[in-house]
Structure formats: C-alpha cells, structure tokens
Coordinates of C-alpha atoms and ligand atoms in Angstrom, one line a residue:
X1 CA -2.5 6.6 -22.1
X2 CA -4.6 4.0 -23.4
X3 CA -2.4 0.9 -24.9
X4 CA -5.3 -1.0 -26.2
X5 CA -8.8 0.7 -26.9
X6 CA -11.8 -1.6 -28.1
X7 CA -14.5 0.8 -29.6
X8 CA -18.2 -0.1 -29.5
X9 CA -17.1 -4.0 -30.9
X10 CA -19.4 -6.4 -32.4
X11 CA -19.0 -10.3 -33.5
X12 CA -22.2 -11.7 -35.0
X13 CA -22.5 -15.1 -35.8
X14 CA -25.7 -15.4 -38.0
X15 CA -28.3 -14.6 -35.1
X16 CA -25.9 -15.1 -32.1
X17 CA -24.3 -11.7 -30.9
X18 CA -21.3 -13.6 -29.3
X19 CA -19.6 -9.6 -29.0
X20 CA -22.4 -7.3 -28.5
X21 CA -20.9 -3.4 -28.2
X22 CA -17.8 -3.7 -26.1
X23 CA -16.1 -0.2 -25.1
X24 CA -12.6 -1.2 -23.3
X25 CA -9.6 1.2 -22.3
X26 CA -6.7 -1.0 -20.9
X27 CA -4.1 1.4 -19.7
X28 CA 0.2 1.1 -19.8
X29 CA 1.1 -1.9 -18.1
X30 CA -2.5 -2.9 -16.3
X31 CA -3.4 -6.5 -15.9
X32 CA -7.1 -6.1 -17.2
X33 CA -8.9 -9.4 -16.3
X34 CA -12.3 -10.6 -18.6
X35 CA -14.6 -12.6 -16.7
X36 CA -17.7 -14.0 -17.4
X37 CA -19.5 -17.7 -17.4
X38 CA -19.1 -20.2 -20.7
X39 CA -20.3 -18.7 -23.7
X40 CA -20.7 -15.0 -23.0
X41 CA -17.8 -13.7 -25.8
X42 CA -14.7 -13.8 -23.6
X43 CA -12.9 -15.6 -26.3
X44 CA -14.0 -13.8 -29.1
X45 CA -13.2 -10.8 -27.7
X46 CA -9.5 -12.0 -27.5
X47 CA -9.1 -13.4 -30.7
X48 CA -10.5 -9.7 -32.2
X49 CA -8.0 -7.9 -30.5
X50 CA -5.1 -10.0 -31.7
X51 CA -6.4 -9.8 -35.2
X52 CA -7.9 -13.5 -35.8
X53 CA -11.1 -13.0 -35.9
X54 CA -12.9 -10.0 -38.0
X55 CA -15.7 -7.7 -36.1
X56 CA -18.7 -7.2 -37.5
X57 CA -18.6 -3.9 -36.3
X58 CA -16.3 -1.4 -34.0
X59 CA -12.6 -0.8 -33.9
X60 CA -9.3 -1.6 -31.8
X61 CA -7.1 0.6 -31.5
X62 CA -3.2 -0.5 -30.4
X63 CA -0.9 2.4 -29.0
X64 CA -3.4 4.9 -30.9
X65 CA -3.1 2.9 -34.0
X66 CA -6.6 1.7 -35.9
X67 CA -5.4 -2.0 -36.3
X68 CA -9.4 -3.3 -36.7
X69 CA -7.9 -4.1 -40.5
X70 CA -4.9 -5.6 -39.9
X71 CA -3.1 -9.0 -40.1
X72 CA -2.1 -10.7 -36.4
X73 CA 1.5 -10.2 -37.2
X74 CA 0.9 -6.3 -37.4
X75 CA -0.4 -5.9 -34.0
X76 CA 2.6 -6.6 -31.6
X77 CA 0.9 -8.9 -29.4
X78 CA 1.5 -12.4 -28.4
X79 CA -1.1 -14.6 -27.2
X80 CA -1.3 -17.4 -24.5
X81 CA -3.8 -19.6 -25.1
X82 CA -5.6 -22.9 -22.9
X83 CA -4.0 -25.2 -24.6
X84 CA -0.3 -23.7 -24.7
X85 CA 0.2 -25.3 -28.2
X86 CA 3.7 -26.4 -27.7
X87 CA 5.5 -28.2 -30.5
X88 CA 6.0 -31.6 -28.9
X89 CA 8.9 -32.7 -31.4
X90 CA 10.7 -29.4 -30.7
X91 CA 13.0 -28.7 -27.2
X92 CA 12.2 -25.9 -25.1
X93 CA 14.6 -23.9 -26.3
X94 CA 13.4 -24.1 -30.1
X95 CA 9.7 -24.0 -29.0
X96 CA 10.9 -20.3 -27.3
X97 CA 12.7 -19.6 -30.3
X98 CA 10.3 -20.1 -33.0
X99 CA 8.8 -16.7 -33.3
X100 CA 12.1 -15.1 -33.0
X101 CA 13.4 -18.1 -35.9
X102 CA 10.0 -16.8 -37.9
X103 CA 11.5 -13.2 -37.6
X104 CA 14.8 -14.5 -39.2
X105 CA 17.0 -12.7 -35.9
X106 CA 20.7 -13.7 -36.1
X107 CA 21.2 -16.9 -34.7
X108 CA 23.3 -15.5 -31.0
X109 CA 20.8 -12.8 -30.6
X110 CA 18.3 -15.6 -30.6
X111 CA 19.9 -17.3 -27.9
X112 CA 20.0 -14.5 -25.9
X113 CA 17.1 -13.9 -26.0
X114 CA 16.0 -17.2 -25.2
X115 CA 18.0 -17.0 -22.2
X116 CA 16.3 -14.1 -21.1
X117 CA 12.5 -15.3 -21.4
X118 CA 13.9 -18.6 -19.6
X119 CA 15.4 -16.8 -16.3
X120 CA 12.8 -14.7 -16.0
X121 CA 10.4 -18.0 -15.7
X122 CA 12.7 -19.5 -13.9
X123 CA 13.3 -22.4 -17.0
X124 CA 16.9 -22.1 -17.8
X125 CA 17.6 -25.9 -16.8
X126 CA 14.6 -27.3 -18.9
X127 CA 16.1 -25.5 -22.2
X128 CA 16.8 -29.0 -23.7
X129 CA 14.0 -31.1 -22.7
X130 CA 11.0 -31.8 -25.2
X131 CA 7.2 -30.7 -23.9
X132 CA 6.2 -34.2 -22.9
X133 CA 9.1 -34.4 -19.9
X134 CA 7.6 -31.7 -18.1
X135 CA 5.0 -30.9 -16.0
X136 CA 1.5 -28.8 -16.6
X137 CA 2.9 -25.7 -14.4
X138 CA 6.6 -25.7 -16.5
X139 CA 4.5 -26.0 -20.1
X140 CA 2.5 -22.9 -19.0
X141 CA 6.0 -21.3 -18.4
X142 CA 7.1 -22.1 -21.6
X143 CA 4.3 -20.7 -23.6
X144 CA 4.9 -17.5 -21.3
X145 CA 8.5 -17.1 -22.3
X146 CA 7.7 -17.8 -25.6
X147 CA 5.4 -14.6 -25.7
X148 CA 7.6 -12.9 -23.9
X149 CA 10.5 -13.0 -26.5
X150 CA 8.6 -11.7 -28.9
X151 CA 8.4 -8.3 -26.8
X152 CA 4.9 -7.9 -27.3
X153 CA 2.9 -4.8 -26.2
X154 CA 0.7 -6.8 -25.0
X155 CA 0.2 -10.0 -23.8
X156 CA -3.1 -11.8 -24.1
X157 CA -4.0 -14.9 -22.3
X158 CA -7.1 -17.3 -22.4
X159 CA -7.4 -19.5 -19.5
X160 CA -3.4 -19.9 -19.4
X161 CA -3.9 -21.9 -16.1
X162 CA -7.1 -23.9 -16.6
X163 CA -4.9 -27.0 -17.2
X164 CA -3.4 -27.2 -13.3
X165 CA -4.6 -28.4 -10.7
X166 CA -5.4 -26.3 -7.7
X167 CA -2.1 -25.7 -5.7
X168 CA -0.6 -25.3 -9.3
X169 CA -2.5 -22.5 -10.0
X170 CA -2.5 -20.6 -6.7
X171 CA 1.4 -20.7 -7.8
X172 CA 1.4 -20.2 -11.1
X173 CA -1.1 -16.8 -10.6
X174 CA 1.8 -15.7 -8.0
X175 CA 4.3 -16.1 -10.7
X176 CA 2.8 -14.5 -13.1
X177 CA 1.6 -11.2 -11.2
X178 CA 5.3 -11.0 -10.1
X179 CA 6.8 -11.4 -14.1
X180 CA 4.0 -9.2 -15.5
X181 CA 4.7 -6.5 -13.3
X182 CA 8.1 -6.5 -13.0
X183 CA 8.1 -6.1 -17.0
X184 CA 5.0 -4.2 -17.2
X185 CA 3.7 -5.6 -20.0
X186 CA -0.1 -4.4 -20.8
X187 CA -1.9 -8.1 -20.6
X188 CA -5.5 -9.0 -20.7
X189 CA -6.2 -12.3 -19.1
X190 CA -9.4 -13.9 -20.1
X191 CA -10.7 -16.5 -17.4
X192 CA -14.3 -17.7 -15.8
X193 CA -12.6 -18.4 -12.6
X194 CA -13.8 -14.9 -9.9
X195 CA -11.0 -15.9 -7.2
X196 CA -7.8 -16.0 -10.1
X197 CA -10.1 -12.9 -11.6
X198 CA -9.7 -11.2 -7.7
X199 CA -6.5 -12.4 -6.7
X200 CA -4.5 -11.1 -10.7
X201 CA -6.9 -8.2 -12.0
X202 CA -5.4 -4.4 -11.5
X203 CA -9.3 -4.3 -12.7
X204 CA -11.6 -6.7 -13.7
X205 CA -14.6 -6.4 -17.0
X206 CA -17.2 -8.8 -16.2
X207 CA -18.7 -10.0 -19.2
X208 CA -22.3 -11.4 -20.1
X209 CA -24.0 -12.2 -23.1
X210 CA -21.7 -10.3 -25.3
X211 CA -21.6 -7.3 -23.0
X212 CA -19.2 -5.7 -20.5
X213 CA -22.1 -5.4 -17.4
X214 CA -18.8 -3.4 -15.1
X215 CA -15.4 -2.6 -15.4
X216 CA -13.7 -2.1 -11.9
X217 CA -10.9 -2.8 -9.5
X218 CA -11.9 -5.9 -7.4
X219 CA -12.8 -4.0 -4.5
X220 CA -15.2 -1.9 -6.8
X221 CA -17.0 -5.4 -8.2
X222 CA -16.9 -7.2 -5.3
X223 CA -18.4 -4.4 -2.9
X224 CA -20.3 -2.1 -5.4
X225 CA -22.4 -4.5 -7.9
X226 CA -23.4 -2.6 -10.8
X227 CA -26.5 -5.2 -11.4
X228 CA -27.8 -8.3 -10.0
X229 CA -25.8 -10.5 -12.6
X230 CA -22.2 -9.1 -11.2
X231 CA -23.9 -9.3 -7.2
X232 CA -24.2 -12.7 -7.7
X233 CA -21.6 -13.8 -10.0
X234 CA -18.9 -12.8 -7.8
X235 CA -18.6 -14.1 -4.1
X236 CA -19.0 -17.8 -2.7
X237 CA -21.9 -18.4 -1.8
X238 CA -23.1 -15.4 -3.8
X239 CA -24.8 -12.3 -2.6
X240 CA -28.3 -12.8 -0.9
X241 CA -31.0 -10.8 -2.8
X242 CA -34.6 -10.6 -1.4
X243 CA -37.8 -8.6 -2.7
X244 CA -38.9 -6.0 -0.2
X245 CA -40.7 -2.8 -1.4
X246 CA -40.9 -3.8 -4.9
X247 CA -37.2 -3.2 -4.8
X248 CA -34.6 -6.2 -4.4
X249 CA -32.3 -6.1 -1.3
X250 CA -28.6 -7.3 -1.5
X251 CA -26.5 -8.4 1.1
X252 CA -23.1 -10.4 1.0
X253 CA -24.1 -13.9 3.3
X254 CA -20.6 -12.8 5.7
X255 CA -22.3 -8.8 6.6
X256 CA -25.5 -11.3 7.4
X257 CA -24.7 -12.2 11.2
X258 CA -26.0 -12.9 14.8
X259 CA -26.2 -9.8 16.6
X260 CA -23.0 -9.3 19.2
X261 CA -20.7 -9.7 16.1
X262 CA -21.4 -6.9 14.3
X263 CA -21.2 -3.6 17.4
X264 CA -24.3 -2.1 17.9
X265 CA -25.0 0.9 16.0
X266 CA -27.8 2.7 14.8
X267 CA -27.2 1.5 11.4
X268 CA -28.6 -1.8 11.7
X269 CA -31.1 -4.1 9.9
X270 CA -32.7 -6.5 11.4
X271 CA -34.0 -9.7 9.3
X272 CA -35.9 -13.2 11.5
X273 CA -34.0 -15.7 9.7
X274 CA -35.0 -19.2 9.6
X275 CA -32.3 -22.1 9.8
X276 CA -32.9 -24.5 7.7
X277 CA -29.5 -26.2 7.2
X278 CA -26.0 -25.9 8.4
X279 CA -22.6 -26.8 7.1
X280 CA -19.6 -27.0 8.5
X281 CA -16.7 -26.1 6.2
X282 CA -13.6 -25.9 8.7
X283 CA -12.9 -22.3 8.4
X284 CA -16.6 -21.2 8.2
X285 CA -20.1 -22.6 8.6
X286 CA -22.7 -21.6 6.1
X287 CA -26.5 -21.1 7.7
X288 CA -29.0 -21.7 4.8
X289 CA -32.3 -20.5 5.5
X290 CA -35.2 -18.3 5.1
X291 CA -35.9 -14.4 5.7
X292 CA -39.5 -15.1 4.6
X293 CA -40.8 -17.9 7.1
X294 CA -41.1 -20.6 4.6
X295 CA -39.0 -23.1 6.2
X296 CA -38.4 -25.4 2.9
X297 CA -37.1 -22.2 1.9
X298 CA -33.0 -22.2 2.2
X299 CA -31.6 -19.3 -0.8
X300 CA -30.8 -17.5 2.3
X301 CA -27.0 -18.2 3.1
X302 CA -24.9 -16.5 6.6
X303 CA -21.5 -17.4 6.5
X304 CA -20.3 -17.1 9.8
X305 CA -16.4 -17.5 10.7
X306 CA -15.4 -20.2 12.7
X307 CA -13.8 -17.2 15.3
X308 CA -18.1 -17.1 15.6
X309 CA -19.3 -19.8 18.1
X310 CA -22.6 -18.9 18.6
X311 CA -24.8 -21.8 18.6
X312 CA -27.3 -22.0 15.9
X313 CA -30.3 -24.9 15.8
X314 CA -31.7 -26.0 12.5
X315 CA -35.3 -25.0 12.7
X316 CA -34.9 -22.0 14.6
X317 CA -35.2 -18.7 13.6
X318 CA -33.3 -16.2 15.3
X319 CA -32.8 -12.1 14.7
X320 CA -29.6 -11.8 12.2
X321 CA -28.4 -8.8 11.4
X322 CA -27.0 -6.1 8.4
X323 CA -25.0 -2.8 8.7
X324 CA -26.8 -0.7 6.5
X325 CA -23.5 0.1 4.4
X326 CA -23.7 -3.8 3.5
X327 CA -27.5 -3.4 2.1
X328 CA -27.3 -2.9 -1.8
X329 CA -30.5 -2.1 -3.7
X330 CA -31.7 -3.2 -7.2
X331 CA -34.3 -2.8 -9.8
X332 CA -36.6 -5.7 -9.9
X333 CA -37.3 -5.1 -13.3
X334 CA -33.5 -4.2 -14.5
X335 CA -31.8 -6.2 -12.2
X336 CA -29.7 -2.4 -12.2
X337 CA -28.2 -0.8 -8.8
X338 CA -30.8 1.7 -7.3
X339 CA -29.3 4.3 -5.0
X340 CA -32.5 3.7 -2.4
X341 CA -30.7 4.2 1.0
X342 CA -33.8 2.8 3.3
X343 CA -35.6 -1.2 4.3
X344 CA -38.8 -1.2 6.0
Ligands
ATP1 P1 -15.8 -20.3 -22.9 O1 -15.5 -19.7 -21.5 O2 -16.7 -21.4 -22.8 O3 -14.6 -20.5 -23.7 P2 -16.4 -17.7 -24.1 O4 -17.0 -16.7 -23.1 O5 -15.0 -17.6 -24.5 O6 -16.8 -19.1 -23.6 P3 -16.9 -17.5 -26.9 O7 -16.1 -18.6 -27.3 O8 -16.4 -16.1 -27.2 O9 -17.3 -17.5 -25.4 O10 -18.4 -17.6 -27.6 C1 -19.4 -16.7 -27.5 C2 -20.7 -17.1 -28.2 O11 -20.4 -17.1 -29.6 C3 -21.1 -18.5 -27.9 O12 -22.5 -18.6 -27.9 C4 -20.6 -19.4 -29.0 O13 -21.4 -20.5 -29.2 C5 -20.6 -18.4 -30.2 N1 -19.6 -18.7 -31.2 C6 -18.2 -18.6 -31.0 N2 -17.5 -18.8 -32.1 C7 -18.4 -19.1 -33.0 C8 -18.4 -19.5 -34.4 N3 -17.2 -19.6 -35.1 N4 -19.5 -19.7 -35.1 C9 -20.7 -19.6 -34.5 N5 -20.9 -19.2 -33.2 C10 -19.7 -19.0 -32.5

C-alpha cells in the first residue's frame, strides 16, 4: 500500500510552472529518492507534501488520507532540511526534544524518547553539548533524531548532506540507509547529487522542469533511459548519443571499447573512433574523441579501466566497439526511447 500518493500536482508561480503534473506512489517503508538539476521543482515538491506550500492543483494523499488541505502538523511527517535549523542556544538534548516539548509529553517520557533517537544515531554522549561544538556530520544526526522522535510516517529530507564534505557524506549516506531501514520509515530524500541518488534510492524519480521524466530502481535509470535528458543526466561522463538514421544512438562511454575486451560475438557494433584527447584518472582513462571524423570533434568519451592497457595514440583512430544490448535508441525530435533494435 501506498503511504504517500501525489496525484497529478501542480505549483504555479505567476508564469513559472515550478511543479508541473507530478503522479508519485511511494510505497511502506521505500526510500524514494527526487533528483533533478537546480531549479527543476525538487523543493517544492517537498514542501507540498509536508503541507507548507499550497498546490495550485492535484492532491496528496497520506496513508489514504486527502491531506492537500491540511495544516503541516496534520500530516505526520517530519522534515530534514539543508540547513538542519538547529537552535544554537539550545543543547542537543532540548533541540531533540522540542517537538516532543511542543506536544506537551510528560517530561520522563520525553527523555526516553530522546534517548532513543540518540542511540539509534549513535549521539548519546553529545546530549549536553550546544550545535556550535559539533561537527557538520553530528548536526546532520541531530536533525535526524530530532525527526525521528516525532515518529513520523514519513520522513522527508532536502539535501540533508549537502553541507559535508566528501568522505562525510559517503558515511553519513551509509548511516542513514542502515537507520532508515532498520526502522522502516517511508522517506523521500530530495538531492541533485546521481551517485548519493544511486548509492540510497530503493527507486529513484528524476525530475525536470517540473515533471517526473522516470521513476525506477537505479538499475532501471541507469541502464534503461526513458529519454535523452535521464541518458545523460545520470552516469560520469554521461551517455554518448550520436545521430545515425535520423534516429539518435546511445551508448554508455564504459560498453564503448577496443575490441579484445569485449568477447567476440555476433552482436557487435563497430564505430572508427577518433582520439582526440586522453586522460588519465588513476582508476580509468577517458578517450575523448570523434565517431564522425572531425578531429576537433571530442563529445565522444570511452572510459576504459585501467585493468585495459591497450595503447591508444591521440590522433589515431582505431575500430571501438558496442554490444548491441548497450546501444539505446532515441527520438531526435522527442528526445523519447525508441524500441529500434538495428545501426547501419
Ligand atoms: P534547487 O536544487 O536549486 O534547490 P529545486 O529543484 O529544489 O532547486 P525549486 O526550489 O522547487 O527547485 O524551484 C522550482 C522553480 O520554481 C524555480 O524556477 C524557482 O525559481 C521557482 N520558485 C520556487 N519558489 C518560488 C517562489 N516562492 N516564487 C516564485 N518562484 C519560485
């Protein structure tokens, strides 16, 4: 069953459709990620599922409830935001506490509660510090277990860990899988970021210009591209598209390799590609190049492992080839996935 259900949801502001007819079904405990570059409704979206922000149009629906009408405080749901929004003059403890204190719940319940949150985040020894003696990673925790007293059904968080650095969030995404699904809380976690999108998401909705353009696991999204916005949103470099047939051609620059790699099959395509540049990035080396003999052309991208020593010379141009399984088609008009199965 469906905890949270957005129906055909709309945000206007004057001329800009920030929300533009959004359907969403996040299921019992499911870590739904939204992902989508700057400015393409994530947070909007949010804020109209918790209730602070009015749609122009559509509904939400909590546990089969219609909630489109009604106040934040109706909604059971606790929100994590960027910013955490911790009271600096308060400890821990009473930063946890406050939404319990808002509730007016007996004063030992309260603590036990608080003790709770604080061992499940691992916090219990930072209960009487203030915000300002801890660290970015252990204020993210904070704001966590201070949704998490509130026993929300569900959990909503923008960008929770856009304020660490790297390492910090590698650890702090581990964390938090591990605490959300131990308590199987339904969350929706909004972020721009594809690899904390990949590495958290049960599924991922990949948003654009106020519209969902696929909802799928990360398998699904990464592999089977509804469009040309998702085939090259996700992946680093992105997917290499080319015009052939007055379709366009997809392929994912690691299937693009020297032949000997990939074993010889009868499923194989076979593009001259042009060198044009190489990097050396430790693990990998990225080939940029050209498919189309224009050698100031480089939007082709191979990315070969560095378990691949092949030699490869910059201005060379040398047979690489793709298993047809990694070939994805597209509308040139629609930028939509075509199901053509053949390249000439
Ligand atoms: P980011 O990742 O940068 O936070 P986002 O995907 O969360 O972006 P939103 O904040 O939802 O995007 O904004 C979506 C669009 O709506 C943007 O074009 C933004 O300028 C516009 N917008 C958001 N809030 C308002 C507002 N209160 N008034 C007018 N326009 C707004």
């Amino acid at each position: 069953m469906a905890v949270v259900e957005v129906k055909n949801l709309h945000k206007h502001f004057d001329e800009v459709k920030a929300v533009d007819g959004v359907d969403l079904a996040i299921q019992k405990g499911e870590l739904l990620v939204i992902l989508g570059p700057s400015g393409c409704g994530k947070t909007t979206l949010m804020r109209m599922i918790a209730g602070l922000e009015k749609p122009t149009g559509g509904a939400v629906l909590i546990d089969n409830r219609n909630v489109t009408h009604l106040p934040p405080r109706a909604r059971q749901i606790a929100m994590v935001f960027q910013s955490y929004a911790l009271y600096p003059h308060m400890t821990v403890f009473n930063n946890i506490a406050f939404p319990l204190k808002a509730q007016k719940m007996p004063r030992q319940e309260m603590a036990q509660k608080v003790e709770w949150a604080a061992s499940i985040l691992g916090i219990e020894r930072l209960l009487n510090r203030r915000p300002r003696q801890l660290s970015g990673g252990e204020r993210q925790r904070v704001a966590l277990a201070r949704a998490l007293v509130k026993e929300p059904a569900v959990m909503l968080l923008d960008e929770p860990l856009s304020n660490l650095d790297a390492k910090l969030r590698a650890s702090a995404r581990d964390e938090l899988q591990r605490f959300q699904r131990k308590l199987g809380i339904t969350t929706i976690f909004v972020t721009h970021d594809q690899i904390e999108a990949m590495g958290l998401g049960d599924r991922i909705a990949v948003m654009y210009q106020g519209k969902v353009r696929q909802i799928g696991t990360p398998q699904e999204i990464y592999h089977e591209p509804s469009d040309t916005f998702v085939a090259t949103f996700l992946g680093s470099p992105p997917m290499n598209l080319l015009e052939a047939d007055g379709h366009l051609v997809g392929f994912r620059p690691e299937n693009f390799l020297p032949p000997g790699v990939i074993s010889a099959g009868d499923n194989l395509t076979t593009f001259p590609f042009n060198v044009g540049r190489v990097e050396y990035l430790g693990s990998d080396r990225l080939l940029y190049g050209s498919v189309g003999g224009d050698p100031e052309d480089h939007r082709i991208v191979s990315k070969l492992p560095s378990t691949v020593t092949a030699s490869v010379e910059v201005g060379q141009t040398y047979d690489f080839i793709v298993q047809a399984k990694d070939l994805k088609f597209f509308d040139k008009s629609s930028g939509l996935r075509t199901q053509l199965k053949a390249v000439s």
